[in-house]
Amino acid sequence: MRVDKIIGLAKQGNHDALHDLIESHLPIVERFAYQIGVSANDVEDVTQEVFIRVFRFIDQFSGKTFSTWLYTITLNVARDYFKKTKREQNKIIALFREPTSTVSSDKETFQNEEDAFLHKAIQDLDQKYKVPLVLYYFHDKKIQEISQILSIPESTVKTRLSRAKSRLKKMIEEKGGEFDAK
C-alpha cells in the first residue's frame, strides 16, 4: 500500500495504518537519530518520542513528503534530547565537581575500526554540518529535501556539505588516514 494512502487511513484513526507507518519507518528514524549523535542507549527512547509525536500530530500533516516531515520531527526530538542531556550532565558535574566520562557502546555497533573512526569524526562535527552530511550521504536525501527538513536555503545546504567534507578530511588526515568523499 502506498504511503499517502496509509497516511490517509492513519489520519482517520486507523491504528493498523499507523502501526504500518511506524514499522516501515522505524529503522530510518533509529539510524538517523544515532547518526546525528543520540547515544546508542537512548536511540530507542528518542525513536519512541518521534512516533508519539507522529501519532499526536498526524492529522496536522500537510502533504509535503512524509519522510521530510518525519526527519523534521526526528531532528526536533533529537534537539530536545541534546538539551536535556546537557542539563543532566551539568547537574552531575556540579554535584561532583569533576568531569564525567561516558562509556559508549559504539564499538559494538561498528564492525571495524575505520567505521568507528568515521562515526567518531562525524560526531565531532558541529550539528549544522553533521545533520546535512548524515542526511545526504547516509539517508540519500537530495539537497532540496534537506533544505526543507532544515528550513534553510539550498545554497546553505551545499555550503554546509562542502565545509563538513573539508572538516572531515582534515580530521582524518590528522589521524593519518585517507579521505575519499564523492
XYZ file of N, CA and C in Angstrom:
546
model
N 0.844 -1.175 0.000
C 0.000 0.000 0.000
C 0.895 1.247 0.000
N 0.505 2.260 -0.721
C 1.290 3.491 -0.825
C 1.247 4.277 0.475
N 2.319 5.017 0.724
C 2.448 5.780 1.964
C 1.331 6.799 2.107
N 0.967 7.496 1.022
C -0.079 8.513 1.133
C -1.431 7.899 1.491
N -1.685 6.685 1.014
C -2.935 6.005 1.369
C -2.906 5.584 2.843
N -1.763 5.078 3.291
C -1.610 4.683 4.696
C -1.778 5.907 5.592
N -1.204 7.037 5.194
C -1.328 8.273 5.973
C -2.785 8.707 6.042
N -3.488 8.607 4.920
C -4.911 8.947 4.906
C -5.701 8.103 5.889
N -5.418 6.805 5.919
C -6.096 5.919 6.870
C -5.701 6.258 8.308
N -4.425 6.565 8.523
C -3.956 6.912 9.870
C -4.625 8.195 10.352
N -4.813 9.155 9.457
C -5.487 10.407 9.820
C -6.931 10.160 10.241
N -7.526 9.092 9.693
C -8.906 8.749 10.034
C -8.985 7.936 11.321
N -7.834 7.701 11.943
C -7.818 6.981 13.212
C -7.566 5.491 13.088
N -7.178 5.022 11.926
C -6.901 3.606 11.721
C -5.556 3.251 12.364
N -5.615 2.500 13.470
C -4.398 2.154 14.218
C -3.509 1.180 13.451
N -4.101 0.324 12.627
C -3.282 -0.590 11.820
C -2.429 0.192 10.819
N -3.011 1.229 10.239
C -2.264 2.061 9.290
C -1.121 2.778 10.000
N -1.394 3.281 11.195
C -0.347 3.946 11.971
C 0.759 2.956 12.331
N 0.363 1.759 12.695
C 1.341 0.711 13.007
C 2.209 0.412 11.782
N 1.593 0.349 10.601
C 2.348 0.112 9.364
C 3.351 1.235 9.098
N 2.926 2.488 9.354
C 3.837 3.624 9.187
C 5.043 3.495 10.115
N 4.770 3.150 11.353
C 5.847 3.006 12.336
C 6.788 1.885 11.927
N 6.234 0.739 11.604
C 7.068 -0.418 11.245
C 7.954 -0.136 10.031
N 7.404 0.552 9.048
C 8.183 0.787 7.831
C 9.226 1.893 7.991
N 9.034 2.790 8.947
C 9.958 3.919 9.105
C 10.829 3.833 10.359
N 10.598 2.853 11.200
C 11.358 2.708 12.446
C 12.869 2.632 12.219
N 13.361 1.778 11.310
C 14.822 1.699 11.127
C 15.439 3.011 10.645
N 14.715 3.750 9.831
C 15.216 5.022 9.314
C 15.378 6.020 10.451
N 14.368 6.112 11.306
C 14.410 7.046 12.433
C 15.530 6.663 13.397
N 15.634 5.370 13.710
C 16.690 4.926 14.633
C 18.075 5.247 14.075
N 18.287 4.938 12.819
C 19.597 5.166 12.209
C 19.931 6.654 12.165
N 18.973 7.479 11.766
C 19.207 8.920 11.688
C 19.504 9.498 13.071
N 18.724 9.117 14.061
C 18.944 9.623 15.424
C 20.344 9.265 15.906
N 20.744 8.029 15.678
C 22.074 7.592 16.109
C 23.166 8.346 15.358
N 22.971 8.526 14.071
C 23.997 9.171 13.248
C 24.179 10.651 13.562
N 23.146 11.292 14.088
C 23.307 12.708 14.433
C 23.720 12.899 15.884
N 23.980 11.799 16.593
C 24.591 11.939 17.905
C 23.824 11.431 19.104
N 22.640 10.877 18.912
C 21.917 10.303 20.045
C 22.664 9.038 20.465
N 22.910 8.895 21.755
C 23.679 7.737 22.219
C 22.919 6.445 21.934
N 23.677 5.381 21.743
C 23.073 4.082 21.431
C 22.077 3.668 22.510
N 22.347 4.046 23.749
C 21.451 3.693 24.854
C 20.127 4.452 24.804
N 20.104 5.604 24.141
C 18.910 6.447 24.137
C 18.159 6.472 22.809
N 18.681 5.787 21.806
C 18.041 5.793 20.486
C 16.601 5.293 20.570
N 16.379 4.242 21.322
C 15.022 3.685 21.427
C 14.054 4.700 22.037
N 14.483 5.403 23.085
C 13.624 6.408 23.719
C 13.316 7.562 22.769
N 14.331 8.025 22.058
C 14.132 9.122 21.109
C 13.193 8.676 19.990
N 13.403 7.472 19.487
C 12.551 6.941 18.421
C 11.106 6.836 18.892
N 10.927 6.370 20.108
C 9.576 6.263 20.661
C 8.916 7.641 20.727
N 9.651 8.645 21.171
C 9.107 10.001 21.244
C 8.759 10.530 19.853
N 9.569 10.199 18.860
C 9.275 10.619 17.484
C 7.914 10.074 17.060
N 7.682 8.791 17.292
C 6.426 8.196 16.828
C 5.236 8.594 17.698
N 5.483 8.973 18.935
C 4.405 9.549 19.754
C 3.959 10.866 19.120
N 4.939 11.664 18.703
C 4.601 12.939 18.050
C 3.923 12.709 16.703
N 4.361 11.710 15.959
C 3.697 11.383 14.692
C 2.234 11.055 14.970
N 1.988 10.219 15.971
C 0.624 9.828 16.336
C -0.202 11.054 16.734
N 0.390 11.930 17.565
C -0.339 13.104 18.053
C -0.641 14.109 16.946
N 0.265 14.233 15.982
C 0.145 15.303 15.001
C -0.118 14.824 13.576
N -0.454 13.555 13.396
C -0.683 13.025 12.045
C -1.800 13.786 11.333
N -2.793 14.245 12.088
C -3.891 14.982 11.468
C -3.442 16.360 10.968
N -2.289 16.838 11.444
C -1.760 18.128 11.003
C -0.760 17.981 9.854
N -0.496 16.741 9.456
C 0.427 16.514 8.343
C -0.138 17.199 7.112
N 0.672 18.081 6.509
C 0.155 18.985 5.483
C 0.318 18.509 4.048
N 0.931 17.372 3.835
C 1.021 16.876 2.478
C 2.389 16.958 1.844
N 3.367 17.635 2.521
C 4.711 17.522 1.959
C 5.114 16.063 2.127
N 6.239 15.671 1.631
C 6.555 14.251 1.706
C 6.630 13.798 3.158
N 6.126 12.612 3.400
C 6.091 12.089 4.758
C 7.492 11.966 5.332
N 8.442 11.514 4.516
C 9.797 11.338 5.047
C 10.403 12.676 5.464
N 10.125 13.743 4.725
C 10.619 15.071 5.108
C 10.037 15.472 6.452
N 8.755 15.263 6.628
C 8.072 15.577 7.884
C 8.655 14.738 9.018
N 8.876 13.461 8.757
C 9.408 12.549 9.771
C 10.839 12.927 10.169
N 11.674 13.271 9.196
C 13.042 13.715 9.509
C 13.012 14.994 10.349
N 12.097 15.899 10.032
C 11.985 17.141 10.795
C 11.595 16.847 12.239
N 10.635 15.969 12.432
C 10.236 15.583 13.792
C 11.407 14.932 14.514
N 12.098 14.030 13.841
C 13.239 13.343 14.451
C 14.307 14.345 14.860
N 14.580 15.292 14.005
C 15.580 16.314 14.310
C 15.159 17.141 15.524
N 13.894 17.513 15.601
C 13.401 18.287 16.744
C 13.466 17.486 18.042
N 13.095 16.221 17.986
C 13.173 15.371 19.182
C 14.633 15.202 19.601
N 15.516 15.021 18.635
C 16.947 14.886 18.950
C 17.478 16.162 19.592
N 17.064 17.304 19.093
C 17.497 18.577 19.702
C 17.024 18.671 21.149
N 15.782 18.274 21.398
C 15.281 18.246 22.776
C 16.119 17.306 23.633
N 16.456 16.159 23.074
C 17.293 15.178 23.776
C 18.653 15.781 24.129
N 19.275 16.477 23.161
C 20.588 17.074 23.412
C 20.511 18.116 24.528
N 19.453 18.927 24.521
C 19.287 19.935 25.581
C 19.137 19.259 26.936
N 18.293 18.235 26.986
C 18.059 17.520 28.239
C 19.346 16.847 28.722
N 20.057 16.215 27.814
C 21.302 15.532 28.168
C 22.322 16.524 28.709
N 22.420 17.671 28.072
C 23.373 18.694 28.524
C 23.004 19.185 29.920
N 21.719 19.415 30.174
C 21.284 19.850 31.508
C 21.629 18.801 32.553
N 21.365 17.531 32.226
C 21.662 16.458 33.174
C 23.159 16.348 33.442
N 23.964 16.481 32.399
C 25.414 16.419 32.577
C 25.901 17.574 33.440
N 25.340 18.753 33.231
C 25.736 19.904 34.038
C 25.393 19.701 35.508
N 24.250 19.078 35.790
C 23.874 18.792 37.177
C 24.857 17.820 37.817
N 25.219 16.791 37.081
C 26.162 15.798 37.607
C 27.521 16.442 37.861
N 27.972 17.231 36.924
C 29.263 17.912 37.082
C 29.223 18.824 38.301
N 28.124 19.529 38.463
C 28.005 20.418 39.616
C 28.028 19.632 40.924
N 27.427 18.453 40.934
C 27.412 17.636 42.151
C 28.796 17.123 42.514
N 29.521 16.659 41.546
C 30.807 16.018 41.822
C 32.007 16.918 41.565
N 31.775 18.036 40.915
C 32.834 18.993 40.618
C 34.019 18.395 39.877
N 33.750 17.369 39.106
C 34.778 16.816 38.234
C 34.110 16.284 36.983
N 34.817 16.298 35.868
C 34.214 15.857 34.608
C 33.783 14.399 34.669
N 32.712 14.131 33.966
C 32.242 12.756 33.887
C 32.676 12.165 32.566
N 32.876 10.882 32.557
C 33.167 10.209 31.293
C 32.063 9.205 31.049
N 31.635 9.138 29.819
C 30.557 8.217 29.480
C 31.121 7.047 28.703
N 30.593 5.896 28.989
C 31.010 4.695 28.275
C 30.103 4.553 27.066
N 30.697 4.370 25.925
C 29.933 4.281 24.690
C 29.928 2.852 24.176
N 28.823 2.480 23.602
C 28.739 1.149 23.010
C 28.907 1.224 21.496
N 29.522 2.293 21.000
C 29.742 2.448 19.559
C 30.490 1.261 18.982
N 31.467 0.730 19.720
C 32.293 -0.362 19.200
C 31.451 -1.590 18.893
N 30.389 -1.776 19.669
C 29.505 -2.910 19.414
C 28.740 -2.711 18.116
N 28.498 -1.469 17.747
C 27.704 -1.162 16.577
C 28.503 -1.274 15.289
N 29.742 -0.948 15.328
C 30.556 -0.947 14.115
C 31.363 -2.219 13.995
N 31.543 -2.660 12.769
C 32.232 -3.918 12.525
C 33.732 -3.743 12.434
N 34.207 -2.555 12.205
C 35.649 -2.368 12.150
C 36.034 -0.983 12.636
N 37.317 -0.808 12.878
C 37.810 0.442 13.449
C 37.613 1.635 12.526
N 37.690 1.418 11.215
C 37.514 2.529 10.282
C 36.115 3.114 10.380
N 35.109 2.246 10.469
C 33.742 2.731 10.625
C 33.591 3.488 11.937
N 34.178 2.954 12.996
C 34.104 3.612 14.301
C 34.802 4.970 14.249
N 35.943 5.029 13.573
C 36.663 6.296 13.456
C 35.843 7.317 12.676
N 35.265 6.890 11.557
C 34.445 7.797 10.755
C 33.249 8.291 11.562
N 32.593 7.388 12.276
C 31.450 7.781 13.101
C 31.882 8.810 14.143
N 33.010 8.571 14.780
C 33.521 9.499 15.796
C 33.822 10.853 15.164
N 34.441 10.844 13.996
C 34.755 12.098 13.309
C 33.476 12.858 12.963
N 32.459 12.151 12.504
C 31.179 12.792 12.186
C 30.548 13.356 13.448
N 30.615 12.609 14.548
C 30.040 13.083 15.807
C 30.734 14.342 16.319
N 32.002 14.506 15.973
C 32.758 15.676 16.422
C 32.441 16.938 15.619
N 31.731 16.798 14.507
C 31.333 17.968 13.719
C 30.251 18.750 14.455
N 30.166 20.053 14.191
C 29.049 20.852 14.687
C 27.753 20.297 14.105
N 26.655 20.452 14.854
C 25.340 19.990 14.384
C 25.025 20.535 12.995
N 25.354 21.807 12.760
C 24.974 22.423 11.484
C 25.667 21.769 10.295
N 26.776 21.081 10.531
C 27.457 20.351 9.464
C 27.097 18.866 9.488
N 26.936 18.336 10.682
C 26.678 16.907 10.846
C 25.340 16.495 10.226
N 24.283 17.243 10.518
C 22.941 16.851 10.077
C 22.827 16.808 8.549
N 23.232 17.852 7.818
C 23.150 17.749 6.353
C 24.007 16.608 5.797
N 25.185 16.402 6.376
C 26.081 15.339 5.925
C 25.424 13.966 6.082
N 24.838 13.724 7.243
C 24.182 12.440 7.509
C 22.985 12.253 6.581
N 22.177 13.292 6.428
C 21.007 13.182 5.547
C 21.422 12.912 4.102
N 22.459 13.573 3.638
C 22.876 13.454 2.242
C 23.557 12.117 1.956
N 24.524 11.754 2.770
C 25.331 10.572 2.468
C 24.779 9.266 3.030
N 24.075 9.322 4.142
C 23.613 8.088 4.768
C 22.123 7.843 4.584
N 21.375 8.897 4.226
C 19.934 8.739 4.027
C 19.513 9.108 2.611
N 20.489 9.358 1.745
C 20.254 9.620 0.319
C 19.222 10.713 0.050
N 19.240 11.744 0.873
C 18.325 12.870 0.662
C 18.946 13.845 -0.327
N 18.100 14.424 -1.146
C 18.545 15.420 -2.117
C 18.709 16.769 -1.408
N 19.477 17.645 -2.027
C 19.727 18.979 -1.471
C 18.405 19.686 -1.168
N 17.462 19.601 -2.093
C 16.167 20.268 -1.925
C 15.432 19.750 -0.689
N 15.445 18.441 -0.500
C 14.739 17.871 0.648
C 15.430 18.235 1.960
N 16.755 18.238 1.965
C 17.493 18.652 3.165
C 17.155 20.106 3.489
N 17.062 20.922 2.455
C 16.692 22.323 2.620
C 15.332 22.449 3.307
N 14.387 21.614 2.909
C 13.050 21.635 3.513
C 13.081 21.130 4.951
N 13.816 20.054 5.193
C 13.887 19.483 6.541
C 14.473 20.489 7.522
N 15.538 21.175 7.099
C 16.245 22.091 7.992
C 15.737 23.531 7.908
N 14.834 23.794 6.966
C 14.299 25.144 6.751
C 15.411 26.158 6.490
N 16.321 25.783 5.601
C 17.408 26.671 5.188
C 17.496 26.643 3.665
N 18.089 27.677 3.053
C 18.210 27.698 1.587
C 19.091 26.557 1.069
N 18.835 26.151 -0.166
C 19.626 25.082 -0.784
C 21.104 25.452 -0.852
N 21.397 26.721 -1.103
C 22.799 27.151 -1.170
C 23.500 26.945 0.176
N 22.770 27.137 1.257
C 23.339 26.922 2.591
C 23.612 25.441 2.817
N 22.712 24.590 2.347
C 22.926 23.144 2.459
C 24.205 22.760 1.726
N 24.364 23.257 0.505
C 25.561 22.938 -0.284
C 26.830 23.417 0.421
N 26.781 24.617 0.965
C 27.941 25.162 1.679
C 28.275 24.309 2.896
N 27.245 23.938 3.646
C 27.485 23.133 4.851
C 28.026 21.750 4.510
N 27.538 21.166 3.420
C 28.073 19.869 2.990
C 29.546 19.995 2.610
N 29.866 21.037 1.888
C 31.250 21.252 1.480
C 32.153 21.453 2.697
N 31.705 22.254 3.633
C 32.505 22.502 4.839
C 32.612 21.251 5.702
N 31.542 20.480 5.759
C 31.586 19.231 6.537
C 32.624 18.286 5.952
N 32.620 18.150 4.624
C 33.610 17.275 3.979
C 35.029 17.775 4.234
N 35.220 19.080 4.157
C 36.555 19.645 4.407
C 37.011 19.371 5.832
N 36.099 19.552 6.783
C 36.454 19.317 8.188
C 36.738 17.831 8.443
N 35.921 16.969 7.848
C 36.161 15.528 7.993
C 37.503 15.142 7.388
N 37.768 15.666 6.217
C 39.034 15.368 5.544
C 40.206 15.769 6.431
N 40.125 16.948 7.011
C 41.198 17.437 7.884
C 41.365 16.525 9.100
N 40.244 16.140 9.736
C 40.306 15.256 10.910
C 40.945 13.917 10.561
N 40.539 13.371 9.432
C 41.037 12.053 9.025
C 42.517 12.130 8.672
N 42.894 13.165 7.946
C 44.302 13.311 7.575
C 45.191 13.529 8.797
N 44.684 14.225 9.806
C 45.451 14.435 11.039
C 45.709 13.118 11.767
N 44.807 12.182 11.586
C 44.962 10.863 12.216
C 45.726 9.894 11.320
N 46.175 10.380 10.168
C 46.968 9.531 9.277
C 46.160 8.676 8.333
N 44.876 8.959 8.210
C 44.033 8.174 7.311
C 43.895 8.851 5.968
N 43.160 8.211 5.105
C 42.876 8.774 3.791
C 41.413 9.149 3.739
N 41.081 10.055 2.856
C 39.714 10.542 2.754
C 39.266 10.469 1.306
N 38.073 9.907 1.082
C 37.539 9.805 -0.270
C 36.048 10.081 -0.226
N 35.652 11.353 -0.278
C 34.236 11.724 -0.307
C 33.883 12.132 -1.719
N 32.871 11.491 -2.243
C 32.466 11.765 -3.627
C 31.436 12.842 -3.677
